[in-house]
């Protein structure tokens, strides 16, 4: 793992880059989650923000897009000796991708008690039934990461036309079990 080298990496600098990605997503009406992947020496090799609305792809989370870019950059599907830095605790899907990519270290800002899979709701990072463990460092610039997310949803509630939810449709009552074309 990276335990010896991680102390030499400026995690706040990496989180600032992830926050810039998240702010880009916010500006585009996407849920503001940003991610970067850096080498164990701290060199950023990939970054992205959430884009499921723009790409019409439910898997287009910041972490997934960043993992794809890093794999292309390295030329390998294994991302050994890297650090994944994310503004919000990754979900189950993104933690699964990080485990499959053999990312040894995850750094995140704010926890996600509703969907977090790195210690909040699930703890895939340390699940002994899986063939890879991920060292997790949480709480890096936590308040700034949380504030950005809260600001996004505050704007969404106050001005729903500004930050649209894409093609999502709320179906309730007696119509919820009917096929709508």
PDB file of C-alpha atoms in Angstrom:
ATOM      1  CA  UNK A   1       0.000   0.000   0.000  1.00  0.00           C
ATOM      2  CA  UNK A   2       0.953   3.661   0.070  1.00  0.00           C
ATOM      3  CA  UNK A   3       1.102   4.178   3.833  1.00  0.00           C
ATOM      4  CA  UNK A   4       4.704   5.379   3.765  1.00  0.00           C
ATOM      5  CA  UNK A   5       4.334   7.639   0.736  1.00  0.00           C
ATOM      6  CA  UNK A   6       0.872   9.082   1.447  1.00  0.00           C
ATOM      7  CA  UNK A   7       2.257  11.364   4.161  1.00  0.00           C
ATOM      8  CA  UNK A   8       4.475  13.040   1.579  1.00  0.00           C
ATOM      9  CA  UNK A   9       1.545  13.888  -0.728  1.00  0.00           C
ATOM     10  CA  UNK A  10      -0.334  17.176  -0.275  1.00  0.00           C
ATOM     11  CA  UNK A  11      -3.881  15.856   0.107  1.00  0.00           C
ATOM     12  CA  UNK A  12      -5.364  19.344   0.416  1.00  0.00           C
ATOM     13  CA  UNK A  13      -3.900  20.290  -2.986  1.00  0.00           C
ATOM     14  CA  UNK A  14      -5.411  17.158  -4.531  1.00  0.00           C
ATOM     15  CA  UNK A  15      -8.778  17.857  -2.865  1.00  0.00           C
ATOM     16  CA  UNK A  16      -8.714  21.433  -4.188  1.00  0.00           C
ATOM     17  CA  UNK A  17      -8.400  19.998  -7.696  1.00  0.00           C
ATOM     18  CA  UNK A  18     -11.305  17.626  -7.024  1.00  0.00           C
ATOM     19  CA  UNK A  19     -13.335  20.585  -5.737  1.00  0.00           C
ATOM     20  CA  UNK A  20     -12.620  22.478  -8.972  1.00  0.00           C
ATOM     21  CA  UNK A  21     -14.013  19.506 -10.880  1.00  0.00           C
ATOM     22  CA  UNK A  22     -17.093  19.486  -8.603  1.00  0.00           C
ATOM     23  CA  UNK A  23     -17.619  23.216  -9.185  1.00  0.00           C
ATOM     24  CA  UNK A  24     -17.496  22.593 -12.950  1.00  0.00           C
ATOM     25  CA  UNK A  25     -20.252  20.019 -12.505  1.00  0.00           C
ATOM     26  CA  UNK A  26     -22.290  22.436 -10.367  1.00  0.00           C
ATOM     27  CA  UNK A  27     -22.070  25.075 -13.113  1.00  0.00           C
ATOM     28  CA  UNK A  28     -23.455  22.529 -15.600  1.00  0.00           C
ATOM     29  CA  UNK A  29     -26.367  21.467 -13.370  1.00  0.00           C
ATOM     30  CA  UNK A  30     -24.838  18.130 -12.379  1.00  0.00           C
ATOM     31  CA  UNK A  31     -24.653  16.998  -8.759  1.00  0.00           C
ATOM     32  CA  UNK A  32     -21.308  18.533  -7.703  1.00  0.00           C
ATOM     33  CA  UNK A  33     -19.013  15.618  -7.083  1.00  0.00           C
ATOM     34  CA  UNK A  34     -15.461  15.885  -8.344  1.00  0.00           C
ATOM     35  CA  UNK A  35     -12.637  13.368  -8.427  1.00  0.00           C
ATOM     36  CA  UNK A  36      -8.983  13.185  -9.353  1.00  0.00           C
ATOM     37  CA  UNK A  37      -6.509  10.324  -9.487  1.00  0.00           C
ATOM     38  CA  UNK A  38      -2.895  11.017  -8.655  1.00  0.00           C
ATOM     39  CA  UNK A  39       0.231   8.913  -8.620  1.00  0.00           C
ATOM     40  CA  UNK A  40       1.659   7.956  -5.241  1.00  0.00           C
ATOM     41  CA  UNK A  41       3.976  10.977  -5.651  1.00  0.00           C
ATOM     42  CA  UNK A  42       0.965  13.320  -5.996  1.00  0.00           C
ATOM     43  CA  UNK A  43       1.003  13.954  -9.754  1.00  0.00           C
ATOM     44  CA  UNK A  44      -2.580  14.242 -11.024  1.00  0.00           C
ATOM     45  CA  UNK A  45      -3.154  11.984 -14.030  1.00  0.00           C
ATOM     46  CA  UNK A  46      -6.948  12.228 -14.390  1.00  0.00           C
ATOM     47  CA  UNK A  47      -9.936  14.193 -13.181  1.00  0.00           C
ATOM     48  CA  UNK A  48     -13.666  14.486 -13.820  1.00  0.00           C
ATOM     49  CA  UNK A  49     -16.973  15.581 -12.369  1.00  0.00           C
ATOM     50  CA  UNK A  50     -20.382  13.910 -12.354  1.00  0.00           C
ATOM     51  CA  UNK A  51     -21.973  13.837 -15.819  1.00  0.00           C
ATOM     52  CA  UNK A  52     -24.895  11.406 -15.828  1.00  0.00           C
ATOM     53  CA  UNK A  53     -27.281  14.059 -17.173  1.00  0.00           C
ATOM     54  CA  UNK A  54     -24.990  15.383 -19.905  1.00  0.00           C
ATOM     55  CA  UNK A  55     -23.865  11.944 -21.028  1.00  0.00           C
ATOM     56  CA  UNK A  56     -27.270  10.301 -20.466  1.00  0.00           C
ATOM     57  CA  UNK A  57     -25.376   7.618 -18.579  1.00  0.00           C
ATOM     58  CA  UNK A  58     -26.282   6.566 -15.041  1.00  0.00           C
ATOM     59  CA  UNK A  59     -22.728   5.293 -14.518  1.00  0.00           C
ATOM     60  CA  UNK A  60     -21.106   8.646 -15.363  1.00  0.00           C
ATOM     61  CA  UNK A  61     -20.118   9.400 -11.791  1.00  0.00           C
ATOM     62  CA  UNK A  62     -16.968  11.455 -11.235  1.00  0.00           C
ATOM     63  CA  UNK A  63     -15.086   8.442  -9.876  1.00  0.00           C
ATOM     64  CA  UNK A  64     -15.966   6.156 -12.810  1.00  0.00           C
ATOM     65  CA  UNK A  65     -15.030   8.770 -15.412  1.00  0.00           C
ATOM     66  CA  UNK A  66     -11.770   9.503 -13.592  1.00  0.00           C
ATOM     67  CA  UNK A  67     -10.900   5.809 -13.308  1.00  0.00           C
ATOM     68  CA  UNK A  68     -11.504   5.396 -17.057  1.00  0.00           C
ATOM     69  CA  UNK A  69      -9.265   8.367 -17.881  1.00  0.00           C
ATOM     70  CA  UNK A  70      -6.516   7.163 -15.539  1.00  0.00           C
ATOM     71  CA  UNK A  71      -6.591   3.666 -17.062  1.00  0.00           C
ATOM     72  CA  UNK A  72      -6.224   5.163 -20.535  1.00  0.00           C
ATOM     73  CA  UNK A  73      -3.407   7.420 -19.347  1.00  0.00           C
ATOM     74  CA  UNK A  74      -1.493   4.594 -17.674  1.00  0.00           C
ATOM     75  CA  UNK A  75      -2.353   2.095 -20.381  1.00  0.00           C
ATOM     76  CA  UNK A  76      -3.567  -0.500 -17.897  1.00  0.00           C
ATOM     77  CA  UNK A  77      -6.792  -1.481 -16.174  1.00  0.00           C
ATOM     78  CA  UNK A  78      -4.911  -1.798 -12.862  1.00  0.00           C
ATOM     79  CA  UNK A  79      -4.288   1.509 -11.140  1.00  0.00           C
ATOM     80  CA  UNK A  80      -1.701   0.340  -8.630  1.00  0.00           C
ATOM     81  CA  UNK A  81       0.247   3.077  -6.824  1.00  0.00           C
ATOM     82  CA  UNK A  82      -2.488   5.692  -7.262  1.00  0.00           C
ATOM     83  CA  UNK A  83      -4.674   7.788  -4.993  1.00  0.00           C
ATOM     84  CA  UNK A  84      -8.346   8.419  -5.757  1.00  0.00           C
ATOM     85  CA  UNK A  85      -9.470  11.746  -4.282  1.00  0.00           C
ATOM     86  CA  UNK A  86     -13.215  12.495  -4.217  1.00  0.00           C
ATOM     87  CA  UNK A  87     -15.196  15.342  -2.710  1.00  0.00           C
ATOM     88  CA  UNK A  88     -17.983  13.059  -1.428  1.00  0.00           C
ATOM     89  CA  UNK A  89     -17.733   9.477  -0.165  1.00  0.00           C
ATOM     90  CA  UNK A  90     -18.119   7.097  -3.123  1.00  0.00           C
ATOM     91  CA  UNK A  91     -21.255   5.046  -3.673  1.00  0.00           C
ATOM     92  CA  UNK A  92     -21.384   1.259  -3.937  1.00  0.00           C
ATOM     93  CA  UNK A  93     -20.826   1.299  -7.724  1.00  0.00           C
ATOM     94  CA  UNK A  94     -17.824   3.613  -7.528  1.00  0.00           C
ATOM     95  CA  UNK A  95     -16.232   1.705  -4.654  1.00  0.00           C
ATOM     96  CA  UNK A  96     -16.658  -1.483  -6.674  1.00  0.00           C
ATOM     97  CA  UNK A  97     -14.882   0.140  -9.610  1.00  0.00           C
ATOM     98  CA  UNK A  98     -12.049   1.356  -7.352  1.00  0.00           C
ATOM     99  CA  UNK A  99     -11.648  -2.147  -5.911  1.00  0.00           C
ATOM    100  CA  UNK A 100     -11.619  -3.727  -9.375  1.00  0.00           C
ATOM    101  CA  UNK A 101      -9.031  -1.174 -10.515  1.00  0.00           C
ATOM    102  CA  UNK A 102      -6.884  -2.103  -7.484  1.00  0.00           C
ATOM    103  CA  UNK A 103      -6.637   1.502  -6.329  1.00  0.00           C
ATOM    104  CA  UNK A 104      -4.760   1.280  -3.022  1.00  0.00           C
ATOM    105  CA  UNK A 105      -5.840   4.576  -1.441  1.00  0.00           C
ATOM    106  CA  UNK A 106      -9.088   6.574  -1.352  1.00  0.00           C
ATOM    107  CA  UNK A 107      -9.297  10.088   0.046  1.00  0.00           C
ATOM    108  CA  UNK A 108     -12.669  11.786   0.399  1.00  0.00           C
ATOM    109  CA  UNK A 109     -14.009  14.991   1.880  1.00  0.00           C
ATOM    110  CA  UNK A 110     -17.547  14.601   3.210  1.00  0.00           C
ATOM    111  CA  UNK A 111     -19.304  11.389   4.186  1.00  0.00           C
ATOM    112  CA  UNK A 112     -22.505  10.267   2.455  1.00  0.00           C
ATOM    113  CA  UNK A 113     -24.669   8.615   5.119  1.00  0.00           C
ATOM    114  CA  UNK A 114     -27.384   7.728   2.570  1.00  0.00           C
ATOM    115  CA  UNK A 115     -25.239   5.986  -0.064  1.00  0.00           C
ATOM    116  CA  UNK A 116     -21.608   5.968   1.081  1.00  0.00           C
ATOM    117  CA  UNK A 117     -19.746   2.707   0.611  1.00  0.00           C
ATOM    118  CA  UNK A 118     -16.428   3.620   2.241  1.00  0.00           C
ATOM    119  CA  UNK A 119     -17.579   3.491   5.840  1.00  0.00           C
ATOM    120  CA  UNK A 120     -20.903   5.316   6.176  1.00  0.00           C
ATOM    121  CA  UNK A 121     -23.603   2.960   4.907  1.00  0.00           C
ATOM    122  CA  UNK A 122     -21.319   0.177   3.661  1.00  0.00           C
ATOM    123  CA  UNK A 123     -17.601  -0.412   4.110  1.00  0.00           C
ATOM    124  CA  UNK A 124     -16.431  -2.115   0.941  1.00  0.00           C
ATOM    125  CA  UNK A 125     -12.906  -0.795   1.473  1.00  0.00           C
ATOM    126  CA  UNK A 126     -12.288  -3.257   4.300  1.00  0.00           C
ATOM    127  CA  UNK A 127     -14.610  -6.113   3.382  1.00  0.00           C
ATOM    128  CA  UNK A 128     -12.548  -9.261   3.913  1.00  0.00           C
ATOM    129  CA  UNK A 129     -14.726 -11.194   1.460  1.00  0.00           C
ATOM    130  CA  UNK A 130     -13.312  -9.129  -1.406  1.00  0.00           C
ATOM    131  CA  UNK A 131      -9.893  -9.704  -2.951  1.00  0.00           C
ATOM    132  CA  UNK A 132      -8.627  -6.124  -2.480  1.00  0.00           C
ATOM    133  CA  UNK A 133      -8.657  -3.618   0.387  1.00  0.00           C
ATOM    134  CA  UNK A 134      -8.431   0.138   0.050  1.00  0.00           C
ATOM    135  CA  UNK A 135      -6.839   2.440   2.596  1.00  0.00           C
ATOM    136  CA  UNK A 136      -9.387   5.214   3.309  1.00  0.00           C
ATOM    137  CA  UNK A 137      -8.608   8.712   4.508  1.00  0.00           C
ATOM    138  CA  UNK A 138     -11.722  10.790   5.141  1.00  0.00           C
ATOM    139  CA  UNK A 139     -12.503  14.323   6.212  1.00  0.00           C
ATOM    140  CA  UNK A 140     -10.019  16.187   3.974  1.00  0.00           C
ATOM    141  CA  UNK A 141     -11.530  19.666   3.491  1.00  0.00           C
ATOM    142  CA  UNK A 142     -14.789  18.151   4.702  1.00  0.00           C
ATOM    143  CA  UNK A 143     -16.652  21.392   5.360  1.00  0.00           C
ATOM    144  CA  UNK A 144     -15.869  22.849   1.930  1.00  0.00           C
ATOM    145  CA  UNK A 145     -16.969  19.625   0.219  1.00  0.00           C
ATOM    146  CA  UNK A 146     -20.180  19.452   2.245  1.00  0.00           C
ATOM    147  CA  UNK A 147     -20.938  23.153   1.712  1.00  0.00           C
ATOM    148  CA  UNK A 148     -20.705  22.836  -2.059  1.00  0.00           C
ATOM    149  CA  UNK A 149     -23.172  19.940  -2.061  1.00  0.00           C
ATOM    150  CA  UNK A 150     -25.555  21.779   0.278  1.00  0.00           C
ATOM    151  CA  UNK A 151     -25.383  24.914  -1.883  1.00  0.00           C
ATOM    152  CA  UNK A 152     -26.286  22.887  -4.971  1.00  0.00           C
ATOM    153  CA  UNK A 153     -29.397  21.403  -3.389  1.00  0.00           C
ATOM    154  CA  UNK A 154     -30.375  24.748  -1.841  1.00  0.00           C
ATOM    155  CA  UNK A 155     -30.290  26.354  -5.318  1.00  0.00           C
ATOM    156  CA  UNK A 156     -32.165  23.392  -6.763  1.00  0.00           C
ATOM    157  CA  UNK A 157     -34.961  23.817  -4.206  1.00  0.00           C
ATOM    158  CA  UNK A 158     -35.155  27.606  -4.564  1.00  0.00           C
ATOM    159  CA  UNK A 159     -34.817  27.757  -8.370  1.00  0.00           C
ATOM    160  CA  UNK A 160     -35.748  24.361  -9.808  1.00  0.00           C
ATOM    161  CA  UNK A 161     -35.616  25.632 -13.409  1.00  0.00           C
ATOM    162  CA  UNK A 162     -31.934  26.549 -13.091  1.00  0.00           C
ATOM    163  CA  UNK A 163     -30.669  23.133 -12.029  1.00  0.00           C
ATOM    164  CA  UNK A 164     -32.758  20.594 -13.871  1.00  0.00           C
ATOM    165  CA  UNK A 165     -32.762  16.907 -13.124  1.00  0.00           C
ATOM    166  CA  UNK A 166     -32.423  15.921 -16.758  1.00  0.00           C
ATOM    167  CA  UNK A 167     -35.018  13.428 -17.893  1.00  0.00           C
ATOM    168  CA  UNK A 168     -36.124  12.317 -14.443  1.00  0.00           C
ATOM    169  CA  UNK A 169     -39.872  12.214 -13.942  1.00  0.00           C
ATOM    170  CA  UNK A 170     -41.669  11.812 -10.648  1.00  0.00           C
ATOM    171  CA  UNK A 171     -44.611   9.437 -10.988  1.00  0.00           C
ATOM    172  CA  UNK A 172     -46.840   9.041  -7.961  1.00  0.00           C
ATOM    173  CA  UNK A 173     -50.227   7.719  -6.968  1.00  0.00           C
ATOM    174  CA  UNK A 174     -52.252   5.461  -9.242  1.00  0.00           C
ATOM    175  CA  UNK A 175     -50.106   6.202 -12.297  1.00  0.00           C
ATOM    176  CA  UNK A 176     -46.859   4.875 -10.820  1.00  0.00           C
ATOM    177  CA  UNK A 177     -47.462   1.293 -11.941  1.00  0.00           C
ATOM    178  CA  UNK A 178     -48.493   2.180 -15.467  1.00  0.00           C
ATOM    179  CA  UNK A 179     -46.199   2.287 -18.435  1.00  0.00           C
ATOM    180  CA  UNK A 180     -45.934   5.828 -19.703  1.00  0.00           C
ATOM    181  CA  UNK A 181     -44.658   6.391 -23.236  1.00  0.00           C
TER     182      UNK A 181
END
